[in-house]
């Protein structure tokens, strides 16, 4: 933990690896996570709808799963940092109504399981 899932619409153009690297860096800068524990991925939502209007629309939704136990203030700071960084990294195209959302989901620390396997080179 944490796990970061960036969902985006195909009408947004950006360098996925760069954005994931920078979002991971944002999480590291929060001092809440170890670098090797952060897992992130970007998923293009090819089939999507925002409301019912035919006007050009787009979204970026970041779902961040993290273990329970952090204060509201800490979670708010993480969400605010991710929102700010995402808007800077993925600009809204001209004429496209673009929504940026951060969804923090807490997982019970006592119920989370993880195994790490390392093979020698």
PDB file of C-alpha atoms in Angstrom, residues 8-86:
ATOM      1  CA  UNK A   8      -8.728   8.845 -17.680  1.00  0.00           C
ATOM      2  CA  UNK A   9     -10.732   9.443 -20.841  1.00  0.00           C
ATOM      3  CA  UNK A  10      -9.115   8.876 -24.251  1.00  0.00           C
ATOM      4  CA  UNK A  11      -9.533  12.522 -25.272  1.00  0.00           C
ATOM      5  CA  UNK A  12      -6.715  13.480 -22.872  1.00  0.00           C
ATOM      6  CA  UNK A  13      -3.158  13.334 -24.160  1.00  0.00           C
ATOM      7  CA  UNK A  14      -0.251  12.916 -21.750  1.00  0.00           C
ATOM      8  CA  UNK A  15       2.852  10.814 -21.063  1.00  0.00           C
ATOM      9  CA  UNK A  16       1.514   8.078 -18.795  1.00  0.00           C
ATOM     10  CA  UNK A  17       4.891   6.935 -17.410  1.00  0.00           C
ATOM     11  CA  UNK A  18       5.926  10.495 -16.599  1.00  0.00           C
ATOM     12  CA  UNK A  19       2.618  11.239 -14.867  1.00  0.00           C
ATOM     13  CA  UNK A  20       2.750   8.013 -12.823  1.00  0.00           C
ATOM     14  CA  UNK A  21       6.348   8.770 -11.819  1.00  0.00           C
ATOM     15  CA  UNK A  22       5.408  12.278 -10.697  1.00  0.00           C
ATOM     16  CA  UNK A  23       2.330  11.100  -8.798  1.00  0.00           C
ATOM     17  CA  UNK A  24       4.470   8.466  -7.057  1.00  0.00           C
ATOM     18  CA  UNK A  25       6.933  11.239  -6.203  1.00  0.00           C
ATOM     19  CA  UNK A  26       4.056  13.272  -4.737  1.00  0.00           C
ATOM     20  CA  UNK A  27       3.204  10.325  -2.478  1.00  0.00           C
ATOM     21  CA  UNK A  28       6.853   9.912  -1.459  1.00  0.00           C
ATOM     22  CA  UNK A  29       7.065  13.640  -0.682  1.00  0.00           C
ATOM     23  CA  UNK A  30       4.155  13.232   1.755  1.00  0.00           C
ATOM     24  CA  UNK A  31       6.528  11.208   3.978  1.00  0.00           C
ATOM     25  CA  UNK A  32       3.709   8.704   4.549  1.00  0.00           C
ATOM     26  CA  UNK A  33       4.898   5.907   2.247  1.00  0.00           C
ATOM     27  CA  UNK A  34       8.039   3.984   1.378  1.00  0.00           C
ATOM     28  CA  UNK A  35       9.048   4.298  -2.265  1.00  0.00           C
ATOM     29  CA  UNK A  36       8.943   0.547  -2.968  1.00  0.00           C
ATOM     30  CA  UNK A  37       5.457   0.179  -1.456  1.00  0.00           C
ATOM     31  CA  UNK A  38       3.760   2.515  -3.955  1.00  0.00           C
ATOM     32  CA  UNK A  39       2.003   0.744  -6.824  1.00  0.00           C
ATOM     33  CA  UNK A  40       0.438   2.838  -9.578  1.00  0.00           C
ATOM     34  CA  UNK A  41      -1.221   2.241 -12.913  1.00  0.00           C
ATOM     35  CA  UNK A  42      -3.057   4.221 -15.576  1.00  0.00           C
ATOM     36  CA  UNK A  43      -6.201   2.896 -17.233  1.00  0.00           C
ATOM     37  CA  UNK A  44      -7.838   4.516 -20.250  1.00  0.00           C
ATOM     38  CA  UNK A  45     -11.621   4.399 -19.962  1.00  0.00           C
ATOM     39  CA  UNK A  46     -12.502   3.962 -23.631  1.00  0.00           C
ATOM     40  CA  UNK A  47     -16.212   3.589 -22.914  1.00  0.00           C
ATOM     41  CA  UNK A  48     -17.377   6.483 -20.769  1.00  0.00           C
ATOM     42  CA  UNK A  49     -20.114   9.037 -20.352  1.00  0.00           C
ATOM     43  CA  UNK A  50     -20.281  12.221 -18.308  1.00  0.00           C
ATOM     44  CA  UNK A  51     -23.869  13.300 -17.850  1.00  0.00           C
ATOM     45  CA  UNK A  52     -25.920  13.194 -21.052  1.00  0.00           C
ATOM     46  CA  UNK A  53     -24.703  16.272 -22.940  1.00  0.00           C
ATOM     47  CA  UNK A  54     -22.891  15.922 -26.258  1.00  0.00           C
ATOM     48  CA  UNK A  55     -20.453  18.721 -25.379  1.00  0.00           C
ATOM     49  CA  UNK A  56     -16.805  17.605 -25.198  1.00  0.00           C
ATOM     50  CA  UNK A  57     -16.043  16.320 -21.713  1.00  0.00           C
ATOM     51  CA  UNK A  58     -13.209  14.457 -20.028  1.00  0.00           C
ATOM     52  CA  UNK A  59     -12.187  13.221 -16.612  1.00  0.00           C
ATOM     53  CA  UNK A  60      -9.212  12.116 -14.595  1.00  0.00           C
ATOM     54  CA  UNK A  61     -10.056  10.091 -11.503  1.00  0.00           C
ATOM     55  CA  UNK A  62      -7.359   9.033  -9.086  1.00  0.00           C
ATOM     56  CA  UNK A  63      -8.346   6.274  -6.708  1.00  0.00           C
ATOM     57  CA  UNK A  64      -5.833   5.949  -3.901  1.00  0.00           C
ATOM     58  CA  UNK A  65      -6.085   2.927  -1.646  1.00  0.00           C
ATOM     59  CA  UNK A  66      -4.234   3.323   1.620  1.00  0.00           C
ATOM     60  CA  UNK A  67      -4.116   1.574   4.948  1.00  0.00           C
ATOM     61  CA  UNK A  68      -6.209   2.912   7.810  1.00  0.00           C
ATOM     62  CA  UNK A  69      -4.792   4.892  10.689  1.00  0.00           C
ATOM     63  CA  UNK A  70      -3.932   8.278   9.184  1.00  0.00           C
ATOM     64  CA  UNK A  71      -5.556  11.462  10.443  1.00  0.00           C
ATOM     65  CA  UNK A  72      -8.128  13.381   8.404  1.00  0.00           C
ATOM     66  CA  UNK A  73      -5.588  16.205   8.056  1.00  0.00           C
ATOM     67  CA  UNK A  74      -2.975  13.840   6.622  1.00  0.00           C
ATOM     68  CA  UNK A  75      -5.455  12.294   4.191  1.00  0.00           C
ATOM     69  CA  UNK A  76      -6.664  15.753   3.142  1.00  0.00           C
ATOM     70  CA  UNK A  77      -3.076  16.888   2.538  1.00  0.00           C
ATOM     71  CA  UNK A  78      -2.401  13.818   0.373  1.00  0.00           C
ATOM     72  CA  UNK A  79      -5.614  14.332  -1.620  1.00  0.00           C
ATOM     73  CA  UNK A  80      -4.910  18.054  -2.097  1.00  0.00           C
ATOM     74  CA  UNK A  81      -1.336  17.378  -3.248  1.00  0.00           C
ATOM     75  CA  UNK A  82      -2.499  14.728  -5.729  1.00  0.00           C
ATOM     76  CA  UNK A  83      -5.247  16.987  -7.096  1.00  0.00           C
ATOM     77  CA  UNK A  84      -2.900  19.921  -7.582  1.00  0.00           C
ATOM     78  CA  UNK A  85      -0.183  17.782  -9.176  1.00  0.00           C
ATOM     79  CA  UNK A  86      -2.634  15.978 -11.468  1.00  0.00           C
TER      80      UNK A  86
END
